[in-house]
Short mmCIF file of C-alpha atoms in Angstrom, two decimals:
data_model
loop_
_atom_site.label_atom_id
_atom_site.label_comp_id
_atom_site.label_asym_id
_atom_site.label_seq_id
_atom_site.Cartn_x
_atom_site.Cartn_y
_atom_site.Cartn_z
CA UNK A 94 70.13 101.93 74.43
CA UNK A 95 71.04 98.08 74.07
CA UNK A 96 73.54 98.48 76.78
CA UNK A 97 71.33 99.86 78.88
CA UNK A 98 69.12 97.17 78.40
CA UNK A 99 71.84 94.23 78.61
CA UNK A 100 72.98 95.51 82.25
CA UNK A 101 69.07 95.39 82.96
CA UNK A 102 69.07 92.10 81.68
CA UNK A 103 72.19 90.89 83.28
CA UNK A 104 71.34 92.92 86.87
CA UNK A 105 68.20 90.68 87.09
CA UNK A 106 69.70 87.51 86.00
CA UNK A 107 73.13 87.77 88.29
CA UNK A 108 71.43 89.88 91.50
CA UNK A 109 74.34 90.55 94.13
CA UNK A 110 77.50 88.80 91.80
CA UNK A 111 76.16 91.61 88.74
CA UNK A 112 79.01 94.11 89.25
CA UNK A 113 81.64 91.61 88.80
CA UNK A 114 79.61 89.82 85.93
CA UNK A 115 79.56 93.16 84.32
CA UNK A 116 83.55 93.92 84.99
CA UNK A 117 84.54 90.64 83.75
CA UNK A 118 82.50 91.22 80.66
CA UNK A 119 84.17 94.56 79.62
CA UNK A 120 87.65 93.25 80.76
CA UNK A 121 86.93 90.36 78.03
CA UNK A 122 85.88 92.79 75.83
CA UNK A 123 89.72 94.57 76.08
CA UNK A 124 91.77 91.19 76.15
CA UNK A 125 89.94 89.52 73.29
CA UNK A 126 90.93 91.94 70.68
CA UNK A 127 94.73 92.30 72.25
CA UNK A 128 95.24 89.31 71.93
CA UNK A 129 93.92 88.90 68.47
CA UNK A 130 96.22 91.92 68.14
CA UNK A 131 99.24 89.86 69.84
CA UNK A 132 98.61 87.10 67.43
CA UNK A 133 98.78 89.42 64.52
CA UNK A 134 101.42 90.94 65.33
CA UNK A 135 103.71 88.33 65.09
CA UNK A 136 102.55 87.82 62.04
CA UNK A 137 102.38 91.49 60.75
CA UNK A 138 106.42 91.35 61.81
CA UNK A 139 107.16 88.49 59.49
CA UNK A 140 105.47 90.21 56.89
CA UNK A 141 106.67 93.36 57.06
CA UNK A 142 110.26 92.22 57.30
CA UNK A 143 110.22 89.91 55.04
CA UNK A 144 109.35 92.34 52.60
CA UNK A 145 111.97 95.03 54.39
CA UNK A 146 114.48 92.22 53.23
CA UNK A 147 112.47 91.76 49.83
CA UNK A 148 111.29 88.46 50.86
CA UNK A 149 106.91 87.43 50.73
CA UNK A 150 107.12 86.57 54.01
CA UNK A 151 104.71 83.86 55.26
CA UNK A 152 101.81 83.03 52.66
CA UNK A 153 101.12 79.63 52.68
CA UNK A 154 98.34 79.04 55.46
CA UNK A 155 95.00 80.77 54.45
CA UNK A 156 95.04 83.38 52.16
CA UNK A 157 97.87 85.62 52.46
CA UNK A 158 98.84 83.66 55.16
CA UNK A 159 96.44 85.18 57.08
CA UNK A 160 96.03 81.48 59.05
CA UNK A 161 99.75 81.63 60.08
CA UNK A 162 99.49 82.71 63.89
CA UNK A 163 97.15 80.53 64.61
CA UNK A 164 98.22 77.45 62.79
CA UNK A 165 101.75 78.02 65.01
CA UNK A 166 99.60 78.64 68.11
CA UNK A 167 97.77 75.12 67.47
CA UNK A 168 101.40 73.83 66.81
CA UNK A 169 102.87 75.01 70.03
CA UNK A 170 99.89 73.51 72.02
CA UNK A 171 100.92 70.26 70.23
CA UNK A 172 104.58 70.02 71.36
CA UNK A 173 105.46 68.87 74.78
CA UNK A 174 106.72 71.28 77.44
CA UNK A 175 109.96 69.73 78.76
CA UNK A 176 110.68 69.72 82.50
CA UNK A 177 114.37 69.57 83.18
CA UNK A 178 115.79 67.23 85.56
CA UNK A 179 117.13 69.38 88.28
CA UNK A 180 114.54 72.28 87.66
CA UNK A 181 112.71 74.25 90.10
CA UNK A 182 109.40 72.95 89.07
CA UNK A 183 107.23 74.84 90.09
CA UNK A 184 109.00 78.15 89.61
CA UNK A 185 109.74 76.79 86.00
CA UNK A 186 105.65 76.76 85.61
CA UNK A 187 104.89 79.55 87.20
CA UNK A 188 107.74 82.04 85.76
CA UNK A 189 105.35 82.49 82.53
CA UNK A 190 102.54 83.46 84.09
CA UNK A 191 105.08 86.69 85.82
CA UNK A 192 105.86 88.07 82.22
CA UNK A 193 102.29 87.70 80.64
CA UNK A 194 100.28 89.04 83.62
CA UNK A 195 101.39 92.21 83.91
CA UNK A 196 101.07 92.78 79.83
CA UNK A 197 97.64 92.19 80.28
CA UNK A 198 96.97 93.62 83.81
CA UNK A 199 98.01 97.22 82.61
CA UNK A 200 95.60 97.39 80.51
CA UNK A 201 92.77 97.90 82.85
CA UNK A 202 93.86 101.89 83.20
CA UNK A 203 94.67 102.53 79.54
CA UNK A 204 91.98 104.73 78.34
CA UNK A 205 90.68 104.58 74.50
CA UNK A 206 88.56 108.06 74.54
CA UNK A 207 88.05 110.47 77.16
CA UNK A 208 85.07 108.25 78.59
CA UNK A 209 86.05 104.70 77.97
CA UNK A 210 88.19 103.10 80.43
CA UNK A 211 87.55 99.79 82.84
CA UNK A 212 89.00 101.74 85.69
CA UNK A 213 89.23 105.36 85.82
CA UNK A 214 91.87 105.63 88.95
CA UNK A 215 93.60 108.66 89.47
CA UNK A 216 97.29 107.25 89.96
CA UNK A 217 96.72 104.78 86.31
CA UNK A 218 100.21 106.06 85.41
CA UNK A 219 101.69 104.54 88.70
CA UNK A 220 99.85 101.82 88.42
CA UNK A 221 101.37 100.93 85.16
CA UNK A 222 105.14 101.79 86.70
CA UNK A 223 104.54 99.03 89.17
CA UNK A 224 102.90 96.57 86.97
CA UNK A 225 105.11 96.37 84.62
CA UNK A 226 108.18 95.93 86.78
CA UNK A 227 106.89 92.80 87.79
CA UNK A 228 107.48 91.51 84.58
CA UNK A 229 111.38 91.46 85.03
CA UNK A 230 110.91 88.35 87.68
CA UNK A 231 109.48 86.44 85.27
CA UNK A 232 112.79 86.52 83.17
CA UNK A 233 114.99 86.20 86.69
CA UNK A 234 112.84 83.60 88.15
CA UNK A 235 113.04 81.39 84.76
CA UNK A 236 116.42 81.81 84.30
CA UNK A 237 116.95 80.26 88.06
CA UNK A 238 114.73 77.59 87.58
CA UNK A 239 115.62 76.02 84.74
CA UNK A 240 119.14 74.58 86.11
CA UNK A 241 120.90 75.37 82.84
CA UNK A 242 123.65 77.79 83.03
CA UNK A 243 122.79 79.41 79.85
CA UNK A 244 119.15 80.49 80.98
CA UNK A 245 120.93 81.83 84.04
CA UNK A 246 123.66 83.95 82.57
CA UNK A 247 120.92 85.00 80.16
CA UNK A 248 118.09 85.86 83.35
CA UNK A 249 120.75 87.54 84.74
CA UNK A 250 121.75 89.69 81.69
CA UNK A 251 118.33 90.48 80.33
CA UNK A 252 117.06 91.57 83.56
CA UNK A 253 119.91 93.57 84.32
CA UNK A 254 119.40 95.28 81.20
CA UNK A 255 115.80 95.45 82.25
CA UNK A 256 116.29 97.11 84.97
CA UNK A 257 118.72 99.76 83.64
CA UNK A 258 116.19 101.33 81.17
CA UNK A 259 113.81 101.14 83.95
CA UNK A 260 115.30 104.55 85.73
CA UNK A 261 115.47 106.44 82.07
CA UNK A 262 112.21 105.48 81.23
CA UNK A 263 110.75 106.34 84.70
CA UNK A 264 113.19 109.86 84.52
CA UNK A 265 111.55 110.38 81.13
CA UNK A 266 107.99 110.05 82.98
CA UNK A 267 108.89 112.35 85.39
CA UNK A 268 109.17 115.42 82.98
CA UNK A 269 105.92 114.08 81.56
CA UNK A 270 104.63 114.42 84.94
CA UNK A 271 105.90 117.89 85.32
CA UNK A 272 104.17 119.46 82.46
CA UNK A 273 100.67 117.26 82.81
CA UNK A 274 100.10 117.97 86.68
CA UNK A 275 98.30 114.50 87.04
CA UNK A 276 98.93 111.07 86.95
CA UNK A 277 95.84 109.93 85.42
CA UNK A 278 96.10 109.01 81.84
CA UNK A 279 93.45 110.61 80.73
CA UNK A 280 94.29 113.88 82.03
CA UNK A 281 97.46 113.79 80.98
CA UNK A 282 95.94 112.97 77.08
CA UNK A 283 93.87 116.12 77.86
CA UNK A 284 96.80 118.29 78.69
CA UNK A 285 98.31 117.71 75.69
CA UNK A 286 95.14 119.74 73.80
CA UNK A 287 95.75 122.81 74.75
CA UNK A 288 98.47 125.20 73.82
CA UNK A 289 98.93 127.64 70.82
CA UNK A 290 99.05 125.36 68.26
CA UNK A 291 96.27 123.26 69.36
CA UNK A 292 94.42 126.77 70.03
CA UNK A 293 95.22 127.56 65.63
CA UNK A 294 94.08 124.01 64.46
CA UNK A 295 97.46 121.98 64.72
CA UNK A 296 96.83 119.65 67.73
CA UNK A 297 99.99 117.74 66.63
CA UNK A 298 102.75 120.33 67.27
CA UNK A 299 101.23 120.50 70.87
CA UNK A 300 101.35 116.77 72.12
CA UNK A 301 104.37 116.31 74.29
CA UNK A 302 106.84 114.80 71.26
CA UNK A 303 107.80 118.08 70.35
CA UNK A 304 108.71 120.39 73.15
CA UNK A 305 109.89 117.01 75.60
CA UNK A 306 111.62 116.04 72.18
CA UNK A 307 115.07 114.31 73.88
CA UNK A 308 112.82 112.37 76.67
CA UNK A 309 110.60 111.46 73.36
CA UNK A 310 113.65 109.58 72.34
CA UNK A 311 114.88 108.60 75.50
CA UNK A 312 111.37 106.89 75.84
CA UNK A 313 111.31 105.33 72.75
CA UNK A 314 114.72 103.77 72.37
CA UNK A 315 114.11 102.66 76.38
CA UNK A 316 110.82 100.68 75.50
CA UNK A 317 112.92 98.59 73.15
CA UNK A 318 115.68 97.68 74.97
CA UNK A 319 112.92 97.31 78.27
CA UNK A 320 111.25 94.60 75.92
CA UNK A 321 114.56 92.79 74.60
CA UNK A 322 113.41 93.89 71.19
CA UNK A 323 116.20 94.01 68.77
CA UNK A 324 118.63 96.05 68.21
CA UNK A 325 118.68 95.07 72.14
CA UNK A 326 117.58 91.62 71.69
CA UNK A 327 120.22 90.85 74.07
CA UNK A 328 117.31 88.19 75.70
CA UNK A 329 117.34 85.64 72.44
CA UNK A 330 119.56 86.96 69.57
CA UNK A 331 118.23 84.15 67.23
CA UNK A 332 121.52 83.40 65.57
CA UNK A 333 123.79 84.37 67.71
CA UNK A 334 122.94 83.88 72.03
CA UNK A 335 120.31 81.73 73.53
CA UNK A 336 118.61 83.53 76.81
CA UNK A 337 116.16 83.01 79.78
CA UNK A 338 113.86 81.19 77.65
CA UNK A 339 116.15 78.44 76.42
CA UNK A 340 114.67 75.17 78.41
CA UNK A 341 111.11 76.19 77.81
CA UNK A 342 109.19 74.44 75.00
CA UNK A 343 105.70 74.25 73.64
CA UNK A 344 103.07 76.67 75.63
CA UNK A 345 105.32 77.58 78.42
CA UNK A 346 107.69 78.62 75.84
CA UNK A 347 104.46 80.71 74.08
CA UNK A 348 103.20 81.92 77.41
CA UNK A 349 106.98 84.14 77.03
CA UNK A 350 106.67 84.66 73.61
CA UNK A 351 102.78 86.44 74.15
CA UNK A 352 104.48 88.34 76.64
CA UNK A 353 106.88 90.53 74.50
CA UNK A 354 104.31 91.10 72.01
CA UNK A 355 102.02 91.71 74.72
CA UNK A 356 104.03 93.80 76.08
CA UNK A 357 105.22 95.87 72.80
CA UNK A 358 101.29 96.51 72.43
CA UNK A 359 101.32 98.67 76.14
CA UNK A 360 104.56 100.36 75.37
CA UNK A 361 103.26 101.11 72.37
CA UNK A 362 99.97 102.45 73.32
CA UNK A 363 101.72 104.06 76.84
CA UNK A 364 103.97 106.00 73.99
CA UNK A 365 100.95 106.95 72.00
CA UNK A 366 99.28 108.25 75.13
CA UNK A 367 101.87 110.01 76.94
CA UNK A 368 103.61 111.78 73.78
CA UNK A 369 102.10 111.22 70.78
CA UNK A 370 98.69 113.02 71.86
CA UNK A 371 96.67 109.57 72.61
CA UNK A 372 92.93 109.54 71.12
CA UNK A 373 93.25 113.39 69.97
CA UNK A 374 93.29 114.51 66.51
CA UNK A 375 95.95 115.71 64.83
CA UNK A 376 94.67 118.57 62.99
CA UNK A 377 91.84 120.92 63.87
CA UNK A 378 89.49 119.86 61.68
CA UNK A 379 89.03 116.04 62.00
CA UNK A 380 87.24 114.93 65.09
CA UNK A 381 88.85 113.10 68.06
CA UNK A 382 88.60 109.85 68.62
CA UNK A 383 89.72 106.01 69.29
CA UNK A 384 91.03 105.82 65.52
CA UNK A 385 93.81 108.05 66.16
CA UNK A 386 94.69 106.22 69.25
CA UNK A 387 95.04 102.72 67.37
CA UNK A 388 96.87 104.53 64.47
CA UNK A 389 99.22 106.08 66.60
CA UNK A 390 99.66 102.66 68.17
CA UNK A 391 100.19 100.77 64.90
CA UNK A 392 102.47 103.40 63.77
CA UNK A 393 105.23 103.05 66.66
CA UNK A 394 104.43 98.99 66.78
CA UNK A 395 105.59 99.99 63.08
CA UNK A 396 108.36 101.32 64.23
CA UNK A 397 109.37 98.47 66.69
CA UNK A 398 109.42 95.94 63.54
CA UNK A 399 111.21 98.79 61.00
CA UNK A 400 114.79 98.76 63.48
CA UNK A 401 114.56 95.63 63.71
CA UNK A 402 115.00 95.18 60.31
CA UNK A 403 117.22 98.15 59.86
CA UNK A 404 120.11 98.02 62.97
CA UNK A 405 122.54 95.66 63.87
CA UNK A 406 122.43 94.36 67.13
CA UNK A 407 123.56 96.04 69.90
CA UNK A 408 126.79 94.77 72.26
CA UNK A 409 126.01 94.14 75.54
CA UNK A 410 128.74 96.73 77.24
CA UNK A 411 127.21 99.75 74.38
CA UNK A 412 123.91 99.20 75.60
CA UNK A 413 124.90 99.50 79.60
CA UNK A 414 126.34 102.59 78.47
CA UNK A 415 123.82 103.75 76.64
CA UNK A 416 121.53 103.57 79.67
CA UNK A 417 123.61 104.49 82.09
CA UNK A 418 125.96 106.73 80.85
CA UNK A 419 123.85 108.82 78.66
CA UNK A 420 120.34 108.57 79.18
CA UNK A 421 120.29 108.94 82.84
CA UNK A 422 122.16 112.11 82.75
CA UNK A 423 120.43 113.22 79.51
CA UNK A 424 117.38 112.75 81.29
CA UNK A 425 118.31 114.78 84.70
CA UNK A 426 119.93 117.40 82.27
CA UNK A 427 116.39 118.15 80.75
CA UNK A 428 114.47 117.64 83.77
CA UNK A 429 116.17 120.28 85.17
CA UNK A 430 115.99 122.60 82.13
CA UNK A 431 111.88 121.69 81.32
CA UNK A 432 112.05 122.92 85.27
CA UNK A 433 113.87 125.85 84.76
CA UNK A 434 111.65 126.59 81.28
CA UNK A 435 108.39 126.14 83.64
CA UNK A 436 109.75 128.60 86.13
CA UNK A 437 110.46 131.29 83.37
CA UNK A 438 107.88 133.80 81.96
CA UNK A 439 108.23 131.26 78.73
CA UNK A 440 105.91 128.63 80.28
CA UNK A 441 103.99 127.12 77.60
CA UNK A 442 102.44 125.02 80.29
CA UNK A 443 99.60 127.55 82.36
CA UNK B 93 87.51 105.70 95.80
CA UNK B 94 89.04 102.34 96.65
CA UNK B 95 86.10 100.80 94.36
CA UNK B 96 87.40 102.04 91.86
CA UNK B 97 90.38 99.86 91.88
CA UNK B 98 87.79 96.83 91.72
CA UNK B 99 88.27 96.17 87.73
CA UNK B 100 91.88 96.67 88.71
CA UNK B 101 91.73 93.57 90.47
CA UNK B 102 89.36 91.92 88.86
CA UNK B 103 92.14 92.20 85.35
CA UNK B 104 95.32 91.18 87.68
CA UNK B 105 93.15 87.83 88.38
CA UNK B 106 92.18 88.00 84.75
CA UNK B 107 95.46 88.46 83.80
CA UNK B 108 97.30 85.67 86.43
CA UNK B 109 94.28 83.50 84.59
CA UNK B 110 95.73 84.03 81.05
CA UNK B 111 98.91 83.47 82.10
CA UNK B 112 98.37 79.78 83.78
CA UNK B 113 95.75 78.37 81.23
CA UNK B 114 98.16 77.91 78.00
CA UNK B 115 100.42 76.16 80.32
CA UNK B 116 97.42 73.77 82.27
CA UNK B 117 96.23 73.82 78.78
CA UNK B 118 100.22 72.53 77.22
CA UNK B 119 100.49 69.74 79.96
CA UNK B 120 97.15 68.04 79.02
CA UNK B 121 97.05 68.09 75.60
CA UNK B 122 100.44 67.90 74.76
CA UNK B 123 102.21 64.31 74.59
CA UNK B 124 104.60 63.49 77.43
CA UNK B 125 107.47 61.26 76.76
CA UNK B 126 110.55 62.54 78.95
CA UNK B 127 113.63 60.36 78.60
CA UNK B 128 117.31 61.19 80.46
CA UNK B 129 118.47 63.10 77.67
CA UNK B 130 116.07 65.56 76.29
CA UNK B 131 115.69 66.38 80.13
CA UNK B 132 119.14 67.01 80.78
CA UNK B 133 119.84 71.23 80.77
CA UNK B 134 121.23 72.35 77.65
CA UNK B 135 124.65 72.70 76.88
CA UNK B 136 125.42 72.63 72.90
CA UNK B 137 125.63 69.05 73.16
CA UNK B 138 128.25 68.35 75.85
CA UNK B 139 127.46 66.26 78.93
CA UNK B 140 126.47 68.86 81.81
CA UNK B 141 128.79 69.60 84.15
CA UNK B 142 128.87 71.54 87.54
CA UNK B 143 126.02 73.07 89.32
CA UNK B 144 124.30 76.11 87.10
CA UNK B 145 123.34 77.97 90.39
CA UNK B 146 127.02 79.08 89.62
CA UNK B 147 128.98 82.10 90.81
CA UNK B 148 128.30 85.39 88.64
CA UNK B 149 129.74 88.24 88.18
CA UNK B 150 129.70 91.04 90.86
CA UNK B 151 128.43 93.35 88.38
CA UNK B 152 125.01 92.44 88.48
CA UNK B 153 124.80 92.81 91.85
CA UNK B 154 126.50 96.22 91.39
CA UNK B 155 123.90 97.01 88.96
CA UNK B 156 120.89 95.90 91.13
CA UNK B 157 122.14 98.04 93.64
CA UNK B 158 122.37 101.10 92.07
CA UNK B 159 119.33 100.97 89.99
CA UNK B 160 117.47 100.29 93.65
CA UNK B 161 118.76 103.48 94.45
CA UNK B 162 118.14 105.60 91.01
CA UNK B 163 114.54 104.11 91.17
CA UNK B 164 113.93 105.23 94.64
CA UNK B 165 114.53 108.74 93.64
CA UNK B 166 112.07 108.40 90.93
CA UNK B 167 109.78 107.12 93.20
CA UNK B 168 110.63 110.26 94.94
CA UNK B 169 110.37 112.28 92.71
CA UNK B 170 107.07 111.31 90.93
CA UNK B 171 104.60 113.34 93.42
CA UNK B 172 106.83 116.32 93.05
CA UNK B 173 106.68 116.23 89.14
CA UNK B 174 102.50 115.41 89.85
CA UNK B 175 102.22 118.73 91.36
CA UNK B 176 105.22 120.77 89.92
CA UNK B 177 102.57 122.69 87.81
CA UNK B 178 100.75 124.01 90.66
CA UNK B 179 103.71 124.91 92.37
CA UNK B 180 104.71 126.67 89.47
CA UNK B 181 101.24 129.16 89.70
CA UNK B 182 101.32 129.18 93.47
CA UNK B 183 103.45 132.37 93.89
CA UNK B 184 104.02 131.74 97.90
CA UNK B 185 105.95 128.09 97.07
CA UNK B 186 107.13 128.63 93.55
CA UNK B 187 110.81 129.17 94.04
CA UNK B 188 111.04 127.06 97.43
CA UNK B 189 109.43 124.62 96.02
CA UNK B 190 111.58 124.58 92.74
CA UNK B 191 115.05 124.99 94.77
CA UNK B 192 113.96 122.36 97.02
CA UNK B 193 113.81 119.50 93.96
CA UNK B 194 117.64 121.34 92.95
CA UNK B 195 119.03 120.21 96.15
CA UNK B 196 117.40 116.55 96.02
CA UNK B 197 118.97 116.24 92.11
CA UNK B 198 122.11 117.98 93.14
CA UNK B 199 122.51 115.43 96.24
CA UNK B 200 121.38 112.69 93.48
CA UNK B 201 124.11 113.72 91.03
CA UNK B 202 127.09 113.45 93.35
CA UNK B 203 125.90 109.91 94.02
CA UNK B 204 126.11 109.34 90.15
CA UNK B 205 129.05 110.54 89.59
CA UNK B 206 131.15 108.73 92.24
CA UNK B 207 129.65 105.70 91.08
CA UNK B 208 130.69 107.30 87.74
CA UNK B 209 134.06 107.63 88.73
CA UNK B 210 134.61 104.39 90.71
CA UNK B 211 133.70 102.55 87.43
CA UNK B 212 130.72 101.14 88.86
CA UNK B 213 128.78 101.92 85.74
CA UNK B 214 131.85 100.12 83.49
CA UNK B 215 130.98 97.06 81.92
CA UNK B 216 133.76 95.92 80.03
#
């Protein structure tokens, strides 16, 4: 009822420009709370690993620290962003703008219920493979414009590792693909509802985790090295290796640093969606809806912060293996055998 | 159809937005007082030297090559997987269809493993 009457409202007052009036509205709508989201999330990691390492964790600003983000967003906006002598300038500018984009751009085909989405397109999955590679240039294109040999070494390492966990996650899509016969993320949410547990009230045991269990974990150890989260935090490993980033300061230093949050939130909410059964509810007899979606989200951002706090980093050589050497042919090995398991009179998948 | 793709757009521009502003937004408000040293690329302390558009190891290349390739045959892959299900019910294409995807893998995975074995995948 009041929305109807607000596009009235709007339709008269905008004529023609309305439909874009109205897009940029809901598109608002989405980036407003991720990046509240983003901002919390930084702090929600300092919390919870601070008390993983039975620390407080930030409380001084606002109660709780609740204040924290944005007190070090104001502080960031306050420090000067140094130019290098000898930089590509306006590469160096522009390199940001490659990693954050795409984090937000994605998010115009995620869907939150089986009706709301900005853009219902029926290749959204595809559309998220080929936004999200962009994001490596803005690591590679940094890393040669800032004229320091240690942001070049580390472009070139972090988006070689980038790169690598591209193919297993994309393999890992693949045999998504093969049991959801769409590439719309919706559908594919959808196909994850039926089956014979869904059909006897446990919706859970039917989402893809469970019978695509090895690309499951292919998936989810591949979004963390894909963004340089530790125990692959091969990109800036605080202590120990500076990375891409290491000339920028103040917001073009922030600009990166929204980015990987940014772009934890989509892998985390891709995960949710693809495996863990998206906006459907896990048992028969609570209702679907957006809720689950955001807990399932929370849960494996959750799990991004727990390793971090639990594994030692990872050496560069271990995790080219890793990638190469064993989830590449893991993930061929079960493509073929989810193939083989479709073919066979044991298709769970009609 | 293709309007459907409009919020698409709209978000990239959005997006590209989001990611310029904090910058634009840096440059202004932020003070500005560059001197020869804190502009000089960092090096733990010691006076630059050489160019840093250096040589690098071959390996990344290697890499960049190979994962050109792999992602290709996702790419290739992907509308096959999109439709695998139907092919699957279709009785006329099901095992051509299935076989077909065997050969393309099977083709894929002698690739692999001579890169494999010519310790293009080694990073030691």
């Amino acid at each position: 009822m009041m929305i109807d009457m607000l596009q009235q409202l709007l339709q008269g007052f905008f004529g023609p420009v309305y439909p874009l009036v109205w897009t940029v509205l809901k598109i608002v709508l989405i980036i407003v709370p991720l990046l509240l989201g983003v901002a919390y999330l930084t702090f929600w990691e300092r919390k919870v690993i601070g008390w993983m390492q039975v620390r407080i964790g930030p409380n001084r600003v606002g109660p709780w620290g609740l204040i924290q983000p944005i007190a070090d967003g104001v502080k960031l906006m306050m420090k000067e962003i140094v130019i290098p002598t000898g930089s590509d300038k306006g590469v160096f500018l522009i390199a940001p703008m490659f990693a954050f984009a795409p984090a937000l751009a994605a998010w115009a085909v995620i869907p939150f219920n089986d009706t709301l989405v900005l853009a219902n397109v029926n290749a959204s999955l595809l559309y998220i493979m080929a936004i999200t590679s962009i994001g490596v240039y803005g690591i590679i294109l940094s890393g040669w414009a800032s004229n320091s040999k240690y942001a070049f070494l580390g472009g070139m390492r972090s988006a070689a590792q980038m790169i690598s966990y591209e193919v297993a996650m994309g393999l890992a899509l693949v045999v998504v693909l093969m049991v959801s016969n769409s590439l719309n993320l919706g559908d594919i949410v959808k196909s994850q509802g039926q089956g014979m547990f869904a059909a006897r009230g446990l919706g859970f045991l039917s989402w893809n985790w469970l019978p695509l269990l090895p690309m499951f974990a292919v998936y989810l150890i591949s979004i963390v090295a894909e963004t340089n989260r530790a125990p692959f935090d091969m990109a800036e490993g605080e202590s120990e290796i500076v990375g891409f980033h290491v000339e920028y300061s103040g917001m073009a230093f922030a600009v990166f640093f929204l980015a990987e949050y940014a772009n934890m939130i989509l892998v985390s909410s891709l995960t949710a969606l693809l495996f863990l059964g998206g906006w459907l509810s896990p048992v028969g007899f609570l209702p679907d809806s957006m809720f689950w979606l955001f807990a399932k989200i929370t849960a494996v951002l959750f799990f991004f912060l727990w390793i971090r706090a639990t594994f030692p980093r990872y050496r560069y050589d271990q995790i080219m293996r890793l990638g190469w050497k064993v989830f590449i042919p893991l993930c061929l090995i079960w493509l073929v055998v989810v193939g083989c398991w479709m073919m066979s009179p044991w298709n769970i998948w009609k | 159809m293709l309007e459907n793709y409009f919020p698409v757009f709209v978000f990239i521009l959005i997006g590209i937005a989001f990611g310029i502003a904090p910058i634009v937004i840096g440059l202004l408000v932020a003070p500005h007082r560059p001197d020869s040293e804190k502009l000089s690329p960092y090096e733990c302390g010691f006076e630059a030297f050489e160019d840093a558009r250096m040589k690098f190891d071959v390996r990344y290349y290697l890499i960049a090559i190979i994962f050109i390739l792999f992602d290709l045959e996702v790419a290739f892959l992907l509308p096959w997987a999109t439709i695998f299900k139907e092919i699957v019910q279709t009785e006329s294409v099901k095992w051509f269809g299935f076989a077909e995807m065997l050969v393309f893998i099977a083709i894929l995975v002698v690739g692999y493993v001579y890169a494999w074995a010519k310790g293009a995948l080694d990073w030691e």
